[in-house]
Tab-separated table of C-alpha atoms and ligand atoms in Angstrom:
chain	number	residue	atom	x	y	z
D	1	MET	CA	-41.147	-34.669	12.016
D	2	ILE	CA	-38.514	-32.465	13.671
D	3	THR	CA	-35.821	-34.341	15.610
D	4	ILE	CA	-33.783	-32.482	18.227
D	5	ALA	CA	-30.558	-34.004	19.619
D	6	LEU	CA	-29.797	-33.173	23.244
D	7	SER	CA	-27.421	-34.472	25.900
D	8	LYS	CA	-28.535	-35.307	29.422
D	9	GLY	CA	-27.601	-33.109	32.362
D	10	ARG	CA	-26.937	-29.387	32.313
D	11	ILE	CA	-27.888	-28.810	28.672
D	12	PHE	CA	-31.100	-30.842	28.923
D	13	ASP	CA	-32.174	-29.035	32.120
D	14	ASP	CA	-31.350	-25.589	30.730
D	15	ILE	CA	-33.045	-26.111	27.350
D	16	LEU	CA	-36.446	-27.079	28.827
D	17	PRO	CA	-37.590	-23.458	29.415
D	18	LEU	CA	-36.499	-22.522	25.882
D	19	LEU	CA	-38.371	-25.479	24.402
D	20	LYS	CA	-41.401	-24.419	26.404
D	21	SER	CA	-41.194	-20.947	24.896
D	22	ALA	CA	-41.447	-22.669	21.500
D	23	GLY	CA	-44.537	-24.571	22.726
D	24	ILE	CA	-42.617	-27.841	23.115
D	25	GLU	CA	-42.810	-29.898	26.306
D	26	VAL	CA	-40.832	-33.111	26.688
D	27	LEU	CA	-43.157	-35.813	28.009
D	28	ASP	CA	-40.546	-38.219	29.431
D	29	ASP	CA	-38.104	-37.585	32.263
D	30	PRO	CA	-34.664	-38.826	31.097
D	31	ASP	CA	-33.640	-39.457	34.719
D	32	LYS	CA	-36.518	-41.883	35.233
D	33	SER	CA	-36.906	-43.452	31.814
D	34	ARG	CA	-34.361	-45.441	29.811
D	35	LYS	CA	-35.840	-44.279	26.538
D	36	LEU	CA	-33.443	-42.599	24.115
D	37	ILE	CA	-36.177	-41.125	21.908
D	38	LEU	CA	-38.450	-38.889	23.943
D	39	ASP	CA	-41.915	-37.792	22.876
D	40	THR	CA	-43.081	-34.224	23.236
D	41	ASN	CA	-46.517	-32.651	23.439
D	42	GLN	CA	-46.084	-31.842	19.730
D	43	PRO	CA	-46.739	-35.017	17.724
D	44	ASP	CA	-44.258	-33.882	15.059
D	45	VAL	CA	-41.368	-33.031	17.415
D	46	ARG	CA	-39.175	-35.610	19.174
D	47	VAL	CA	-35.996	-35.461	21.223
D	48	LEU	CA	-32.985	-37.796	20.888
D	49	LEU	CA	-30.742	-38.303	23.907
D	50	VAL	CA	-27.130	-38.620	22.775
D	51	ARG	CA	-23.685	-38.017	24.273
D	52	ALA	CA	-22.679	-34.347	24.145
D	53	THR	CA	-19.780	-35.120	21.806
D	54	ASP	CA	-22.131	-36.988	19.434
D	55	VAL	CA	-24.610	-34.100	18.982
D	56	PRO	CA	-22.643	-32.426	16.110
D	57	THR	CA	-22.319	-35.821	14.357
D	58	TYR	CA	-26.056	-36.561	14.569
D	59	VAL	CA	-26.913	-33.128	13.210
D	60	GLN	CA	-24.221	-33.082	10.535
D	61	TYR	CA	-25.334	-36.424	9.051
D	62	GLY	CA	-29.059	-35.757	9.422
D	63	GLY	CA	-29.775	-38.236	12.232
D	64	ALA	CA	-31.241	-35.164	13.915
D	65	ASP	CA	-32.487	-31.927	12.335
D	66	MET	CA	-31.115	-29.740	15.081
D	67	GLY	CA	-29.246	-30.029	18.364
D	68	VAL	CA	-27.843	-28.151	21.318
D	69	VAL	CA	-24.128	-28.377	22.023
D	70	GLY	CA	-21.465	-26.593	24.052
D	71	LYS	CA	-19.016	-24.343	22.231
D	72	ASP	CA	-16.237	-26.482	23.759
D	73	THR	CA	-17.541	-29.542	21.910
D	74	LEU	CA	-18.032	-27.581	18.685
D	75	LEU	CA	-14.471	-26.257	18.770
D	76	GLU	CA	-13.079	-29.735	19.421
D	77	SER	CA	-15.118	-31.629	16.871
D	78	GLY	CA	-15.320	-29.125	14.037
D	79	THR	CA	-18.469	-27.656	12.583
D	80	GLN	CA	-18.529	-28.790	8.961
D	81	GLY	CA	-22.017	-28.763	7.505
D	82	LEU	CA	-23.605	-27.237	10.577
D	83	TYR	CA	-25.658	-24.048	10.547
D	84	GLN	CA	-25.190	-22.275	13.877
D	85	PRO	CA	-27.899	-19.651	14.138
D	86	LEU	CA	-27.872	-18.944	17.851
D	87	ASP	CA	-25.857	-18.744	21.053
D	88	LEU	CA	-28.464	-19.983	23.530
D	89	GLN	CA	-26.570	-18.550	26.539
D	90	ILE	CA	-27.211	-21.709	28.575
D	91	ALA	CA	-24.924	-24.165	30.411
D	92	LYS	CA	-22.486	-21.307	30.790
D	93	CYS	CA	-19.013	-21.947	32.099
D	94	ARG	CA	-15.437	-21.219	31.041
D	95	ILE	CA	-12.510	-23.260	29.856
D	96	SER	CA	-9.416	-22.614	31.899
D	97	VAL	CA	-5.908	-23.719	32.716
D	98	ALA	CA	-5.458	-25.044	36.257
D	99	VAL	CA	-2.385	-26.204	38.160
D	100	ARG	CA	-1.565	-27.656	41.568
D	101	GLU	CA	-1.407	-25.131	44.414
D	102	GLY	CA	2.152	-23.810	44.615
D	103	PHE	CA	3.078	-24.692	41.021
D	104	ASP	CA	4.951	-21.812	39.352
D	105	TYR	CA	2.843	-21.409	36.205
D	106	ALA	CA	4.510	-18.139	35.179
D	107	ALA	CA	7.931	-19.817	35.137
D	108	ALA	CA	6.568	-22.826	33.252
D	109	MET	CA	5.071	-20.502	30.640
D	110	LYS	CA	8.421	-18.819	29.963
D	111	GLN	CA	9.439	-19.477	26.413
D	112	GLY	CA	11.861	-22.334	26.074
D	113	SER	CA	10.526	-24.328	29.007
D	114	ARG	CA	8.296	-27.320	28.424
D	115	MET	CA	5.069	-28.101	30.194
D	116	THR	CA	2.852	-31.176	30.167
D	117	VAL	CA	-0.863	-30.471	29.909
D	118	ALA	CA	-3.601	-33.076	30.349
D	119	THR	CA	-6.995	-32.389	28.817
D	120	LYS	CA	-10.044	-33.677	26.999
D	121	TYR	CA	-9.833	-30.474	24.895
D	122	VAL	CA	-6.677	-31.126	22.910
D	123	ALA	CA	-7.508	-28.802	19.988
D	124	ILE	CA	-8.474	-25.874	22.237
D	125	ALA	CA	-5.387	-26.380	24.440
D	126	ARG	CA	-3.048	-26.710	21.437
D	127	ASP	CA	-4.355	-23.478	19.874
D	128	PHE	CA	-4.201	-21.603	23.161
D	129	PHE	CA	-0.606	-22.474	24.045
D	130	ALA	CA	0.515	-22.047	20.432
D	131	SER	CA	-0.965	-18.518	20.455
D	132	LYS	CA	1.238	-17.814	23.484
D	133	GLY	CA	4.289	-19.286	21.764
D	134	VAL	CA	4.659	-21.910	24.490
D	135	HIS	CA	5.535	-25.465	23.619
D	136	VAL	CA	3.468	-27.996	25.565
D	137	ASP	CA	3.205	-31.767	25.539
D	138	LEU	CA	-0.478	-32.670	25.489
D	139	ILE	CA	-1.919	-35.781	27.100
D	140	LYS	CA	-5.472	-36.698	26.082
D	141	LEU	CA	-7.769	-37.738	28.930
D	142	TYR	CA	-11.500	-38.499	28.867
D	143	GLY	CA	-12.442	-37.512	32.430
D	144	SER	CA	-11.286	-36.726	35.996
D	145	MET	CA	-8.675	-34.367	34.615
D	146	GLU	CA	-8.131	-32.967	38.113
D	147	LEU	CA	-6.164	-36.099	38.989
D	148	ALA	CA	-3.422	-35.414	36.437
D	149	PRO	CA	-1.513	-32.669	38.314
D	150	LEU	CA	-2.050	-34.454	41.641
D	151	THR	CA	-0.453	-37.686	40.442
D	152	GLY	CA	2.410	-36.161	38.467
D	153	LEU	CA	0.890	-37.145	35.133
D	154	ALA	CA	0.855	-33.493	34.022
D	155	ASP	CA	1.838	-30.005	35.197
D	156	ALA	CA	-1.464	-28.440	34.207
D	157	ILE	CA	-4.945	-29.274	32.976
D	158	VAL	CA	-7.324	-27.531	30.597
D	159	ASP	CA	-10.908	-28.125	31.711
D	160	LEU	CA	-14.354	-26.608	32.092
D	161	VAL	CA	-14.866	-24.565	35.248
D	162	SER	CA	-18.195	-23.372	36.545
D	163	THR	CA	-18.207	-22.545	40.267
D	164	GLY	CA	-14.557	-23.541	40.763
D	165	ASN	CA	-15.566	-25.928	43.578
D	166	THR	CA	-14.148	-29.035	41.872
D	167	LEU	CA	-10.739	-27.375	41.463
D	168	LYS	CA	-10.762	-26.140	45.054
D	169	ALA	CA	-11.717	-29.555	46.442
D	170	ASN	CA	-8.689	-31.015	44.644
D	171	HIS	CA	-6.185	-28.307	45.674
D	172	LEU	CA	-5.938	-26.900	42.176
D	173	VAL	CA	-5.983	-23.239	41.167
D	174	GLU	CA	-7.313	-21.641	38.008
D	175	VAL	CA	-4.392	-19.706	36.531
D	176	GLU	CA	-5.748	-18.644	33.161
D	177	ARG	CA	-9.165	-18.370	31.540
D	178	ILE	CA	-8.993	-19.475	27.917
D	179	MET	CA	-12.546	-18.579	26.875
D	180	ASP	CA	-16.140	-18.364	28.008
D	181	ILE	CA	-18.342	-21.265	26.985
D	182	SER	CA	-22.082	-21.547	26.416
D	183	SER	CA	-24.327	-23.845	24.418
D	184	HIS	CA	-25.279	-23.167	20.803
D	185	LEU	CA	-28.110	-24.274	18.562
D	186	VAL	CA	-26.880	-26.233	15.531
D	187	VAL	CA	-29.049	-27.092	12.550
D	188	ASN	CA	-28.614	-29.508	9.647
D	189	GLN	CA	-28.397	-27.388	6.492
D	190	THR	CA	-30.486	-29.713	4.320
D	191	ALA	CA	-33.172	-29.979	7.004
D	192	LEU	CA	-33.259	-26.190	7.170
D	193	LYS	CA	-34.122	-26.096	3.457
D	194	LEU	CA	-36.615	-28.973	3.487
D	195	LYS	CA	-38.382	-28.129	6.770
D	196	GLN	CA	-37.848	-24.391	6.767
D	197	ALA	CA	-41.111	-23.226	8.393
D	198	PRO	CA	-41.145	-25.466	11.510
D	199	ILE	CA	-37.387	-25.101	12.071
D	200	ARG	CA	-37.505	-21.301	11.672
D	201	LYS	CA	-40.392	-21.213	14.149
D	202	ILE	CA	-38.267	-22.958	16.780
D	203	ILE	CA	-35.188	-20.782	16.050
D	204	ASP	CA	-37.280	-17.598	16.315
D	205	ALA	CA	-38.920	-18.689	19.594
D	206	PHE	CA	-35.504	-19.553	21.073
D	207	ALA	CA	-34.050	-16.225	19.876
D	208	LEU	CA	-36.871	-14.326	21.531
D	209	ALA	CA	-36.515	-16.271	24.802
D	210	VAL	CA	-32.715	-15.786	24.865
D	211	LYS	CA	-33.131	-11.998	24.487
D	212	LYS	CA	-35.453	-11.761	27.522
G	1	AMP	P1	-17.443	-26.616	39.073
G	1	AMP	O1	-17.021	-27.440	40.266
G	1	AMP	O2	-18.799	-25.978	39.286
G	1	AMP	O3	-16.395	-25.601	38.674
G	1	AMP	O4	-17.661	-27.605	37.860
G	1	AMP	C1	-16.545	-28.221	37.292
G	1	AMP	C2	-16.870	-29.614	36.801
G	1	AMP	O5	-18.105	-29.660	36.115
G	1	AMP	C3	-15.799	-30.073	35.839
G	1	AMP	O6	-15.591	-31.456	35.989
G	1	AMP	C4	-16.378	-29.738	34.482
G	1	AMP	O7	-15.915	-30.636	33.506
G	1	AMP	C5	-17.885	-29.823	34.712
G	1	AMP	N1	-18.627	-28.722	34.069
G	1	AMP	C6	-18.721	-27.441	34.500
G	1	AMP	N2	-19.505	-26.703	33.703
G	1	AMP	C7	-19.919	-27.538	32.729
G	1	AMP	C8	-20.773	-27.381	31.571
G	1	AMP	N3	-21.351	-26.212	31.266
G	1	AMP	N4	-20.969	-28.459	30.792
G	1	AMP	C9	-20.401	-29.644	31.094
G	1	AMP	N5	-19.594	-29.855	32.159
G	1	AMP	C10	-19.354	-28.820	32.964
């Protein structure tokens, strides 16, 4: 049995064509079913639905043999024990700094001044501002980061941006792109040894489909 951990939403939707290229079709629709273990057309392949931030944990401890996870999540949670064979080039976006319209970001970034930054991505934000030699006070949030600059909770946010529509709708502007983000395949290292042939087959099919 090969168990693949996925999160609902963008990653699930974007991985379906890649799974298909490996001959795997998920039989249940996660939007209609409440099942957390989904069958596929391959009797020896199943899909686990887990939170995006839990995918590395499931794969690291062998609850799943492989999984698909955003680079943002990997950078935040660490990648101990995970084999990362492939950038799948799906669920692409970027992680950026955004501020309220009219906020003088350049002045706030001047060395010596202090800025408050709200984010779910504390590790990424800390590394980024440290690399610029800017001291920031970080506030950890779990969602709706856009509210922080609007309510005075923070001067800036670090968040994922795709079209930029969410920022625009909340009168925020993207002032700096920290890095591009896409989803990666992660594999449990023991599973790779014990189930080498079927796992390699999936990795190779994904690699071929990504290149196209
Ligand atoms: P957008 O309005 O298209 O810029 O999308 C921004 C919102 O969608 C933010 O709340 C992000 O946290 C979220 N988002 C954008 N891209 C992704 C992604 N690839 N994975 C997860 N969340 C995303």
